[in-house]
């Protein structure tokens, strides 16, 4: 593995372990308030991990042409993300969540799930074919993250001292930036910014996988109600998107920082 990718993986693993311990022993899950230690230590740890990922992505930046070929790991994790988002939408409606906002979010989660399923199918095919002729499906598929960011600001009485809900806004923004860069790289590779794609991909890994996964696992360990199920499923979906970010950068950069040679080019 590329040394920079190894560095991000190590830093991300340390962040995930620290986040899990913090949520398990030093943070109140109900309110998101810290029981022990300074709140700024949490933000500092997350900030350092994100900065390391952005630096590594900037250095690893390459043209994203290698994304348009067969890749089983990317296809599987993308299909998993789509499945979790579809289940989150179904659970949101099944548990009787009412209101215009909940219905809109469920619809947007389903649109995202459909787009991710098509993208997964493209990567699992032996011969690459675009998910759709138009990139409009990718735009529709990312709208759920726009909506979630707006909802987080409107519905939560968030403050700097409530780390989990405040940092989740950054997590959602990280997912949105990465998926937007991915859409551009797949449909308009000649205009794609490799630095933005790699930097956002590794940031998505740190934010969506390393920071979000401990929260979801701790919630499951402590027990969840039916009303919590949609958020847990959506959280697992974001973890899969974070893993996709790492896979995407690994495919683009190759093992030595240069673009990997597509299989069909080896003769």
PDB file of C-alpha atoms in Angstrom:
ATOM      1  CA  UNK A   1       0.000   0.000   0.000  1.00  0.00           C
ATOM      2  CA  UNK A   2       1.120   3.546  -0.689  1.00  0.00           C
ATOM      3  CA  UNK A   3       2.812   5.094   2.404  1.00  0.00           C
ATOM      4  CA  UNK A   4       0.398   8.029   2.397  1.00  0.00           C
ATOM      5  CA  UNK A   5      -2.595   5.691   2.298  1.00  0.00           C
ATOM      6  CA  UNK A   6      -1.037   3.701   5.123  1.00  0.00           C
ATOM      7  CA  UNK A   7      -0.635   6.909   7.134  1.00  0.00           C
ATOM      8  CA  UNK A   8      -4.298   7.829   6.635  1.00  0.00           C
ATOM      9  CA  UNK A   9      -5.370   4.307   7.567  1.00  0.00           C
ATOM     10  CA  UNK A  10      -3.308   4.368  10.778  1.00  0.00           C
ATOM     11  CA  UNK A  11      -4.523   7.839  11.759  1.00  0.00           C
ATOM     12  CA  UNK A  12      -8.104   6.865  10.950  1.00  0.00           C
ATOM     13  CA  UNK A  13      -7.844   3.675  13.013  1.00  0.00           C
ATOM     14  CA  UNK A  14      -6.501   5.650  15.986  1.00  0.00           C
ATOM     15  CA  UNK A  15      -9.359   8.133  15.598  1.00  0.00           C
ATOM     16  CA  UNK A  16     -11.929   5.317  15.485  1.00  0.00           C
ATOM     17  CA  UNK A  17     -10.546   3.664  18.613  1.00  0.00           C
ATOM     18  CA  UNK A  18     -10.414   6.967  20.490  1.00  0.00           C
ATOM     19  CA  UNK A  19     -13.924   7.856  19.331  1.00  0.00           C
ATOM     20  CA  UNK A  20     -15.270   4.500  20.493  1.00  0.00           C
ATOM     21  CA  UNK A  21     -13.693   4.841  23.942  1.00  0.00           C
ATOM     22  CA  UNK A  22     -14.925   8.413  24.230  1.00  0.00           C
ATOM     23  CA  UNK A  23     -18.519   7.477  23.404  1.00  0.00           C
ATOM     24  CA  UNK A  24     -18.398   4.455  25.684  1.00  0.00           C
ATOM     25  CA  UNK A  25     -16.972   6.096  28.795  1.00  0.00           C
ATOM     26  CA  UNK A  26     -16.675   9.888  28.581  1.00  0.00           C
ATOM     27  CA  UNK A  27     -19.668  11.138  26.569  1.00  0.00           C
ATOM     28  CA  UNK A  28     -23.381  11.123  27.309  1.00  0.00           C
ATOM     29  CA  UNK A  29     -25.081   9.494  24.317  1.00  0.00           C
ATOM     30  CA  UNK A  30     -28.438  11.127  24.952  1.00  0.00           C
ATOM     31  CA  UNK A  31     -27.243  14.719  24.837  1.00  0.00           C
ATOM     32  CA  UNK A  32     -23.862  14.423  23.148  1.00  0.00           C
ATOM     33  CA  UNK A  33     -22.272  16.359  26.019  1.00  0.00           C
ATOM     34  CA  UNK A  34     -18.822  15.391  27.280  1.00  0.00           C
ATOM     35  CA  UNK A  35     -18.696  13.877  30.762  1.00  0.00           C
ATOM     36  CA  UNK A  36     -14.925  14.121  31.142  1.00  0.00           C
ATOM     37  CA  UNK A  37     -12.197  16.033  29.368  1.00  0.00           C
ATOM     38  CA  UNK A  38     -12.267  19.104  27.192  1.00  0.00           C
ATOM     39  CA  UNK A  39     -14.654  19.272  24.263  1.00  0.00           C
ATOM     40  CA  UNK A  40     -11.895  20.834  22.201  1.00  0.00           C
ATOM     41  CA  UNK A  41      -9.782  17.673  22.446  1.00  0.00           C
ATOM     42  CA  UNK A  42     -12.469  15.871  20.443  1.00  0.00           C
ATOM     43  CA  UNK A  43     -12.501  18.516  17.743  1.00  0.00           C
ATOM     44  CA  UNK A  44      -8.697  18.636  17.688  1.00  0.00           C
ATOM     45  CA  UNK A  45      -8.449  14.873  17.129  1.00  0.00           C
ATOM     46  CA  UNK A  46     -11.021  14.985  14.335  1.00  0.00           C
ATOM     47  CA  UNK A  47      -9.434  18.091  12.801  1.00  0.00           C
ATOM     48  CA  UNK A  48      -5.948  16.566  12.757  1.00  0.00           C
ATOM     49  CA  UNK A  49      -7.222  13.366  11.142  1.00  0.00           C
ATOM     50  CA  UNK A  50      -9.080  15.327   8.463  1.00  0.00           C
ATOM     51  CA  UNK A  51      -6.061  17.536   7.746  1.00  0.00           C
ATOM     52  CA  UNK A  52      -3.832  14.459   7.368  1.00  0.00           C
ATOM     53  CA  UNK A  53      -6.342  12.938   4.944  1.00  0.00           C
ATOM     54  CA  UNK A  54      -6.577  16.150   2.915  1.00  0.00           C
ATOM     55  CA  UNK A  55      -2.783  16.443   2.723  1.00  0.00           C
ATOM     56  CA  UNK A  56      -2.399  12.817   1.642  1.00  0.00           C
ATOM     57  CA  UNK A  57      -5.159  13.155  -0.936  1.00  0.00           C
ATOM     58  CA  UNK A  58      -3.582  16.301  -2.342  1.00  0.00           C
ATOM     59  CA  UNK A  59      -0.254  14.498  -2.766  1.00  0.00           C
ATOM     60  CA  UNK A  60      -1.837  11.374  -4.273  1.00  0.00           C
ATOM     61  CA  UNK A  61      -3.938  13.247  -6.810  1.00  0.00           C
ATOM     62  CA  UNK A  62      -4.073  11.579 -10.236  1.00  0.00           C
ATOM     63  CA  UNK A  63      -6.446  11.526 -13.165  1.00  0.00           C
ATOM     64  CA  UNK A  64      -9.596   9.548 -12.288  1.00  0.00           C
ATOM     65  CA  UNK A  65      -9.722   7.486 -15.500  1.00  0.00           C
ATOM     66  CA  UNK A  66      -9.127   4.233 -13.611  1.00  0.00           C
ATOM     67  CA  UNK A  67     -12.566   4.515 -12.024  1.00  0.00           C
ATOM     68  CA  UNK A  68     -14.157   3.504 -15.311  1.00  0.00           C
ATOM     69  CA  UNK A  69     -13.311  -0.177 -15.121  1.00  0.00           C
ATOM     70  CA  UNK A  70     -14.281  -3.332 -13.243  1.00  0.00           C
ATOM     71  CA  UNK A  71     -13.695  -3.275  -9.476  1.00  0.00           C
ATOM     72  CA  UNK A  72     -15.359  -5.830  -7.221  1.00  0.00           C
ATOM     73  CA  UNK A  73     -14.520  -4.194  -3.831  1.00  0.00           C
ATOM     74  CA  UNK A  74     -15.917  -0.822  -4.940  1.00  0.00           C
ATOM     75  CA  UNK A  75     -18.995  -2.508  -6.382  1.00  0.00           C
ATOM     76  CA  UNK A  76     -19.693  -4.489  -3.210  1.00  0.00           C
ATOM     77  CA  UNK A  77     -19.293  -1.583  -0.785  1.00  0.00           C
ATOM     78  CA  UNK A  78     -21.391   0.664  -3.040  1.00  0.00           C
ATOM     79  CA  UNK A  79     -24.146  -1.948  -3.168  1.00  0.00           C
ATOM     80  CA  UNK A  80     -24.005  -2.213   0.622  1.00  0.00           C
ATOM     81  CA  UNK A  81     -24.372   1.558   0.955  1.00  0.00           C
ATOM     82  CA  UNK A  82     -27.383   1.542  -1.350  1.00  0.00           C
ATOM     83  CA  UNK A  83     -28.927  -1.304   0.613  1.00  0.00           C
ATOM     84  CA  UNK A  84     -28.519   0.479   3.943  1.00  0.00           C
ATOM     85  CA  UNK A  85     -30.030   3.708   2.585  1.00  0.00           C
ATOM     86  CA  UNK A  86     -32.990   1.783   1.150  1.00  0.00           C
ATOM     87  CA  UNK A  87     -33.515   0.026   4.488  1.00  0.00           C
ATOM     88  CA  UNK A  88     -33.269   3.360   6.295  1.00  0.00           C
ATOM     89  CA  UNK A  89     -35.999   4.802   4.085  1.00  0.00           C
ATOM     90  CA  UNK A  90     -38.223   1.750   4.601  1.00  0.00           C
ATOM     91  CA  UNK A  91     -37.651   1.789   8.361  1.00  0.00           C
ATOM     92  CA  UNK A  92     -38.365   5.517   8.528  1.00  0.00           C
ATOM     93  CA  UNK A  93     -41.799   4.947   7.007  1.00  0.00           C
ATOM     94  CA  UNK A  94     -42.441   1.650   8.806  1.00  0.00           C
ATOM     95  CA  UNK A  95     -41.929   3.041  12.325  1.00  0.00           C
ATOM     96  CA  UNK A  96     -44.543   5.674  11.652  1.00  0.00           C
ATOM     97  CA  UNK A  97     -42.313   8.708  11.323  1.00  0.00           C
ATOM     98  CA  UNK A  98     -44.651  11.414  10.115  1.00  0.00           C
ATOM     99  CA  UNK A  99     -44.207  14.903   8.808  1.00  0.00           C
ATOM    100  CA  UNK A 100     -43.192  16.445   5.521  1.00  0.00           C
ATOM    101  CA  UNK A 101     -39.484  16.400   6.369  1.00  0.00           C
ATOM    102  CA  UNK A 102     -39.436  12.672   7.148  1.00  0.00           C
ATOM    103  CA  UNK A 103     -41.250  11.786   3.931  1.00  0.00           C
ATOM    104  CA  UNK A 104     -38.917  13.943   1.841  1.00  0.00           C
ATOM    105  CA  UNK A 105     -35.887  12.359   3.453  1.00  0.00           C
ATOM    106  CA  UNK A 106     -37.223   8.841   2.855  1.00  0.00           C
ATOM    107  CA  UNK A 107     -37.801   9.633  -0.826  1.00  0.00           C
ATOM    108  CA  UNK A 108     -34.299  11.108  -1.177  1.00  0.00           C
ATOM    109  CA  UNK A 109     -32.788   8.073   0.566  1.00  0.00           C
ATOM    110  CA  UNK A 110     -34.508   5.826  -1.961  1.00  0.00           C
ATOM    111  CA  UNK A 111     -33.199   7.934  -4.861  1.00  0.00           C
ATOM    112  CA  UNK A 112     -29.700   7.663  -3.417  1.00  0.00           C
ATOM    113  CA  UNK A 113     -30.115   3.905  -2.995  1.00  0.00           C
ATOM    114  CA  UNK A 114     -31.204   3.471  -6.626  1.00  0.00           C
ATOM    115  CA  UNK A 115     -28.267   5.507  -7.915  1.00  0.00           C
ATOM    116  CA  UNK A 116     -25.765   3.603  -5.766  1.00  0.00           C
ATOM    117  CA  UNK A 117     -27.240   0.273  -6.906  1.00  0.00           C
ATOM    118  CA  UNK A 118     -26.752   1.258 -10.542  1.00  0.00           C
ATOM    119  CA  UNK A 119     -23.219   2.435  -9.843  1.00  0.00           C
ATOM    120  CA  UNK A 120     -22.431  -0.817  -8.045  1.00  0.00           C
ATOM    121  CA  UNK A 121     -23.727  -2.782 -11.029  1.00  0.00           C
ATOM    122  CA  UNK A 122     -21.411  -0.826 -13.342  1.00  0.00           C
ATOM    123  CA  UNK A 123     -18.345  -1.622 -11.236  1.00  0.00           C
ATOM    124  CA  UNK A 124     -19.296  -5.290 -10.909  1.00  0.00           C
ATOM    125  CA  UNK A 125     -19.641  -5.710 -14.682  1.00  0.00           C
ATOM    126  CA  UNK A 126     -16.648  -7.139 -16.526  1.00  0.00           C
ATOM    127  CA  UNK A 127     -17.083  -4.458 -19.178  1.00  0.00           C
ATOM    128  CA  UNK A 128     -17.598  -0.991 -17.726  1.00  0.00           C
ATOM    129  CA  UNK A 129     -20.799   0.780 -18.666  1.00  0.00           C
ATOM    130  CA  UNK A 130     -21.934   4.132 -17.184  1.00  0.00           C
ATOM    131  CA  UNK A 131     -24.757   3.738 -14.608  1.00  0.00           C
ATOM    132  CA  UNK A 132     -26.915   6.064 -16.696  1.00  0.00           C
ATOM    133  CA  UNK A 133     -26.435   8.177 -19.793  1.00  0.00           C
ATOM    134  CA  UNK A 134     -26.911  11.395 -17.849  1.00  0.00           C
ATOM    135  CA  UNK A 135     -25.192  12.530 -14.659  1.00  0.00           C
ATOM    136  CA  UNK A 136     -28.576  13.808 -13.444  1.00  0.00           C
ATOM    137  CA  UNK A 137     -29.094  10.533 -11.549  1.00  0.00           C
ATOM    138  CA  UNK A 138     -25.928  11.211  -9.566  1.00  0.00           C
ATOM    139  CA  UNK A 139     -27.137  14.703  -8.707  1.00  0.00           C
ATOM    140  CA  UNK A 140     -30.485  13.337  -7.535  1.00  0.00           C
ATOM    141  CA  UNK A 141     -28.658  10.629  -5.611  1.00  0.00           C
ATOM    142  CA  UNK A 142     -26.679  13.119  -3.535  1.00  0.00           C
ATOM    143  CA  UNK A 143     -29.612  15.378  -2.643  1.00  0.00           C
ATOM    144  CA  UNK A 144     -30.264  13.445   0.561  1.00  0.00           C
ATOM    145  CA  UNK A 145     -27.035  14.839   2.014  1.00  0.00           C
ATOM    146  CA  UNK A 146     -28.072  18.408   1.186  1.00  0.00           C
ATOM    147  CA  UNK A 147     -31.360  17.754   2.954  1.00  0.00           C
ATOM    148  CA  UNK A 148     -29.706  16.162   5.992  1.00  0.00           C
ATOM    149  CA  UNK A 149     -27.358  19.123   6.451  1.00  0.00           C
ATOM    150  CA  UNK A 150     -30.269  21.558   6.328  1.00  0.00           C
ATOM    151  CA  UNK A 151     -32.320  19.378   8.679  1.00  0.00           C
ATOM    152  CA  UNK A 152     -29.473  19.154  11.148  1.00  0.00           C
ATOM    153  CA  UNK A 153     -29.316  22.929  11.383  1.00  0.00           C
ATOM    154  CA  UNK A 154     -33.110  23.339  11.587  1.00  0.00           C
ATOM    155  CA  UNK A 155     -34.007  20.514  13.964  1.00  0.00           C
ATOM    156  CA  UNK A 156     -31.076  20.284  16.390  1.00  0.00           C
ATOM    157  CA  UNK A 157     -30.282  22.752  19.121  1.00  0.00           C
ATOM    158  CA  UNK A 158     -26.654  22.092  18.334  1.00  0.00           C
ATOM    159  CA  UNK A 159     -23.779  23.796  20.096  1.00  0.00           C
ATOM    160  CA  UNK A 160     -20.017  23.404  20.258  1.00  0.00           C
ATOM    161  CA  UNK A 161     -20.405  21.493  23.529  1.00  0.00           C
ATOM    162  CA  UNK A 162     -22.606  18.847  21.888  1.00  0.00           C
ATOM    163  CA  UNK A 163     -19.885  17.205  19.840  1.00  0.00           C
ATOM    164  CA  UNK A 164     -21.826  14.406  18.120  1.00  0.00           C
ATOM    165  CA  UNK A 165     -24.616  16.442  16.458  1.00  0.00           C
ATOM    166  CA  UNK A 166     -22.251  19.292  15.622  1.00  0.00           C
ATOM    167  CA  UNK A 167     -19.592  17.071  14.053  1.00  0.00           C
ATOM    168  CA  UNK A 168     -22.240  15.144  12.132  1.00  0.00           C
ATOM    169  CA  UNK A 169     -22.822  18.237  10.009  1.00  0.00           C
ATOM    170  CA  UNK A 170     -19.186  17.992   8.938  1.00  0.00           C
ATOM    171  CA  UNK A 171     -19.598  14.271   8.275  1.00  0.00           C
ATOM    172  CA  UNK A 172     -22.581  14.906   5.997  1.00  0.00           C
ATOM    173  CA  UNK A 173     -20.739  17.689   4.181  1.00  0.00           C
ATOM    174  CA  UNK A 174     -17.771  15.371   3.691  1.00  0.00           C
ATOM    175  CA  UNK A 175     -20.013  12.724   2.120  1.00  0.00           C
ATOM    176  CA  UNK A 176     -21.595  15.343  -0.129  1.00  0.00           C
ATOM    177  CA  UNK A 177     -18.277  16.757  -1.378  1.00  0.00           C
ATOM    178  CA  UNK A 178     -16.853  13.296  -2.079  1.00  0.00           C
ATOM    179  CA  UNK A 179     -19.916  12.015  -3.938  1.00  0.00           C
ATOM    180  CA  UNK A 180     -20.132  15.230  -5.957  1.00  0.00           C
ATOM    181  CA  UNK A 181     -16.482  14.812  -6.989  1.00  0.00           C
ATOM    182  CA  UNK A 182     -17.140  11.157  -7.807  1.00  0.00           C
ATOM    183  CA  UNK A 183     -20.109  12.034 -10.035  1.00  0.00           C
ATOM    184  CA  UNK A 184     -17.978  14.498 -11.965  1.00  0.00           C
ATOM    185  CA  UNK A 185     -15.117  12.000 -12.284  1.00  0.00           C
ATOM    186  CA  UNK A 186     -17.392   9.292 -13.687  1.00  0.00           C
ATOM    187  CA  UNK A 187     -19.401  11.360 -16.165  1.00  0.00           C
ATOM    188  CA  UNK A 188     -16.952  14.170 -16.972  1.00  0.00           C
ATOM    189  CA  UNK A 189     -13.460  12.741 -16.329  1.00  0.00           C
ATOM    190  CA  UNK A 190     -11.795  15.241 -18.648  1.00  0.00           C
ATOM    191  CA  UNK A 191     -12.915  18.105 -16.381  1.00  0.00           C
ATOM    192  CA  UNK A 192     -12.499  16.288 -13.070  1.00  0.00           C
ATOM    193  CA  UNK A 193     -10.129  17.631 -10.434  1.00  0.00           C
ATOM    194  CA  UNK A 194      -8.007  14.730  -9.220  1.00  0.00           C
ATOM    195  CA  UNK A 195      -6.882  16.648  -6.144  1.00  0.00           C
ATOM    196  CA  UNK A 196     -10.452  17.337  -5.063  1.00  0.00           C
ATOM    197  CA  UNK A 197     -11.442  13.708  -5.661  1.00  0.00           C
ATOM    198  CA  UNK A 198      -8.549  12.182  -3.712  1.00  0.00           C
ATOM    199  CA  UNK A 199      -8.681  14.695  -0.874  1.00  0.00           C
ATOM    200  CA  UNK A 200     -12.451  14.377  -0.461  1.00  0.00           C
ATOM    201  CA  UNK A 201     -12.254  10.588  -0.769  1.00  0.00           C
ATOM    202  CA  UNK A 202      -9.804  10.243   2.108  1.00  0.00           C
ATOM    203  CA  UNK A 203     -11.690  12.840   4.143  1.00  0.00           C
ATOM    204  CA  UNK A 204     -14.865  10.817   3.561  1.00  0.00           C
ATOM    205  CA  UNK A 205     -13.036   7.746   4.887  1.00  0.00           C
ATOM    206  CA  UNK A 206     -12.006   9.564   8.064  1.00  0.00           C
ATOM    207  CA  UNK A 207     -15.385  11.250   8.596  1.00  0.00           C
ATOM    208  CA  UNK A 208     -17.777   8.625   7.298  1.00  0.00           C
ATOM    209  CA  UNK A 209     -16.033   5.445   8.420  1.00  0.00           C
ATOM    210  CA  UNK A 210     -13.595   6.169  11.234  1.00  0.00           C
ATOM    211  CA  UNK A 211     -15.740   8.777  13.023  1.00  0.00           C
ATOM    212  CA  UNK A 212     -19.228   7.435  12.269  1.00  0.00           C
ATOM    213  CA  UNK A 213     -18.763   3.676  12.722  1.00  0.00           C
ATOM    214  CA  UNK A 214     -17.943   3.837  16.466  1.00  0.00           C
ATOM    215  CA  UNK A 215     -21.090   5.902  17.086  1.00  0.00           C
ATOM    216  CA  UNK A 216     -23.308   3.371  15.316  1.00  0.00           C
ATOM    217  CA  UNK A 217     -21.710   0.400  17.063  1.00  0.00           C
ATOM    218  CA  UNK A 218     -21.987   2.020  20.502  1.00  0.00           C
ATOM    219  CA  UNK A 219     -25.664   2.768  19.862  1.00  0.00           C
ATOM    220  CA  UNK A 220     -26.255  -0.882  18.955  1.00  0.00           C
ATOM    221  CA  UNK A 221     -24.363  -2.049  22.038  1.00  0.00           C
ATOM    222  CA  UNK A 222     -26.464   0.111  24.350  1.00  0.00           C
ATOM    223  CA  UNK A 223     -29.693  -0.931  22.608  1.00  0.00           C
ATOM    224  CA  UNK A 224     -31.881   0.983  20.200  1.00  0.00           C
ATOM    225  CA  UNK A 225     -35.597   1.535  19.820  1.00  0.00           C
ATOM    226  CA  UNK A 226     -37.610   1.272  16.618  1.00  0.00           C
ATOM    227  CA  UNK A 227     -37.400   5.050  16.258  1.00  0.00           C
ATOM    228  CA  UNK A 228     -33.583   4.856  16.320  1.00  0.00           C
ATOM    229  CA  UNK A 229     -33.378   2.205  13.603  1.00  0.00           C
ATOM    230  CA  UNK A 230     -33.529   4.572  10.575  1.00  0.00           C
ATOM    231  CA  UNK A 231     -30.614   6.646  11.890  1.00  0.00           C
ATOM    232  CA  UNK A 232     -28.549   3.550  12.641  1.00  0.00           C
ATOM    233  CA  UNK A 233     -29.122   2.159   9.150  1.00  0.00           C
ATOM    234  CA  UNK A 234     -28.317   5.532   7.594  1.00  0.00           C
ATOM    235  CA  UNK A 235     -25.141   5.617   9.696  1.00  0.00           C
ATOM    236  CA  UNK A 236     -24.048   2.255   8.330  1.00  0.00           C
ATOM    237  CA  UNK A 237     -24.685   3.611   4.843  1.00  0.00           C
ATOM    238  CA  UNK A 238     -22.350   6.527   5.515  1.00  0.00           C
ATOM    239  CA  UNK A 239     -19.722   4.089   6.790  1.00  0.00           C
ATOM    240  CA  UNK A 240     -19.896   2.297   3.443  1.00  0.00           C
ATOM    241  CA  UNK A 241     -19.529   5.597   1.583  1.00  0.00           C
ATOM    242  CA  UNK A 242     -16.465   6.322   3.719  1.00  0.00           C
ATOM    243  CA  UNK A 243     -14.960   2.958   2.787  1.00  0.00           C
ATOM    244  CA  UNK A 244     -15.721   3.721  -0.871  1.00  0.00           C
ATOM    245  CA  UNK A 245     -13.698   6.913  -0.495  1.00  0.00           C
ATOM    246  CA  UNK A 246     -10.626   4.917   0.504  1.00  0.00           C
ATOM    247  CA  UNK A 247     -11.131   2.382  -2.296  1.00  0.00           C
ATOM    248  CA  UNK A 248     -11.571   5.179  -4.820  1.00  0.00           C
ATOM    249  CA  UNK A 249      -8.291   6.860  -3.907  1.00  0.00           C
ATOM    250  CA  UNK A 250      -6.467   3.510  -3.887  1.00  0.00           C
ATOM    251  CA  UNK A 251      -7.734   2.804  -7.419  1.00  0.00           C
ATOM    252  CA  UNK A 252      -6.858   6.239  -8.744  1.00  0.00           C
ATOM    253  CA  UNK A 253      -3.433   6.519  -7.130  1.00  0.00           C
ATOM    254  CA  UNK A 254      -2.296   2.923  -7.483  1.00  0.00           C
ATOM    255  CA  UNK A 255       0.179   1.353  -5.096  1.00  0.00           C
ATOM    256  CA  UNK A 256       3.025   3.740  -5.802  1.00  0.00           C
ATOM    257  CA  UNK A 257       1.216   7.049  -6.224  1.00  0.00           C
ATOM    258  CA  UNK A 258       0.862   6.660  -9.987  1.00  0.00           C
ATOM    259  CA  UNK A 259      -2.327   5.688 -11.803  1.00  0.00           C
ATOM    260  CA  UNK A 260      -2.845   1.945 -11.874  1.00  0.00           C
ATOM    261  CA  UNK A 261      -2.888   0.362 -15.339  1.00  0.00           C
ATOM    262  CA  UNK A 262      -6.377  -0.861 -16.255  1.00  0.00           C
ATOM    263  CA  UNK A 263      -6.568  -4.608 -16.787  1.00  0.00           C
ATOM    264  CA  UNK A 264      -7.891  -4.300 -20.318  1.00  0.00           C
ATOM    265  CA  UNK A 265      -4.793  -2.260 -21.219  1.00  0.00           C
ATOM    266  CA  UNK A 266      -2.464  -5.096 -20.331  1.00  0.00           C
ATOM    267  CA  UNK A 267      -1.933  -7.136 -23.397  1.00  0.00           C
TER     268      UNK A 267
END
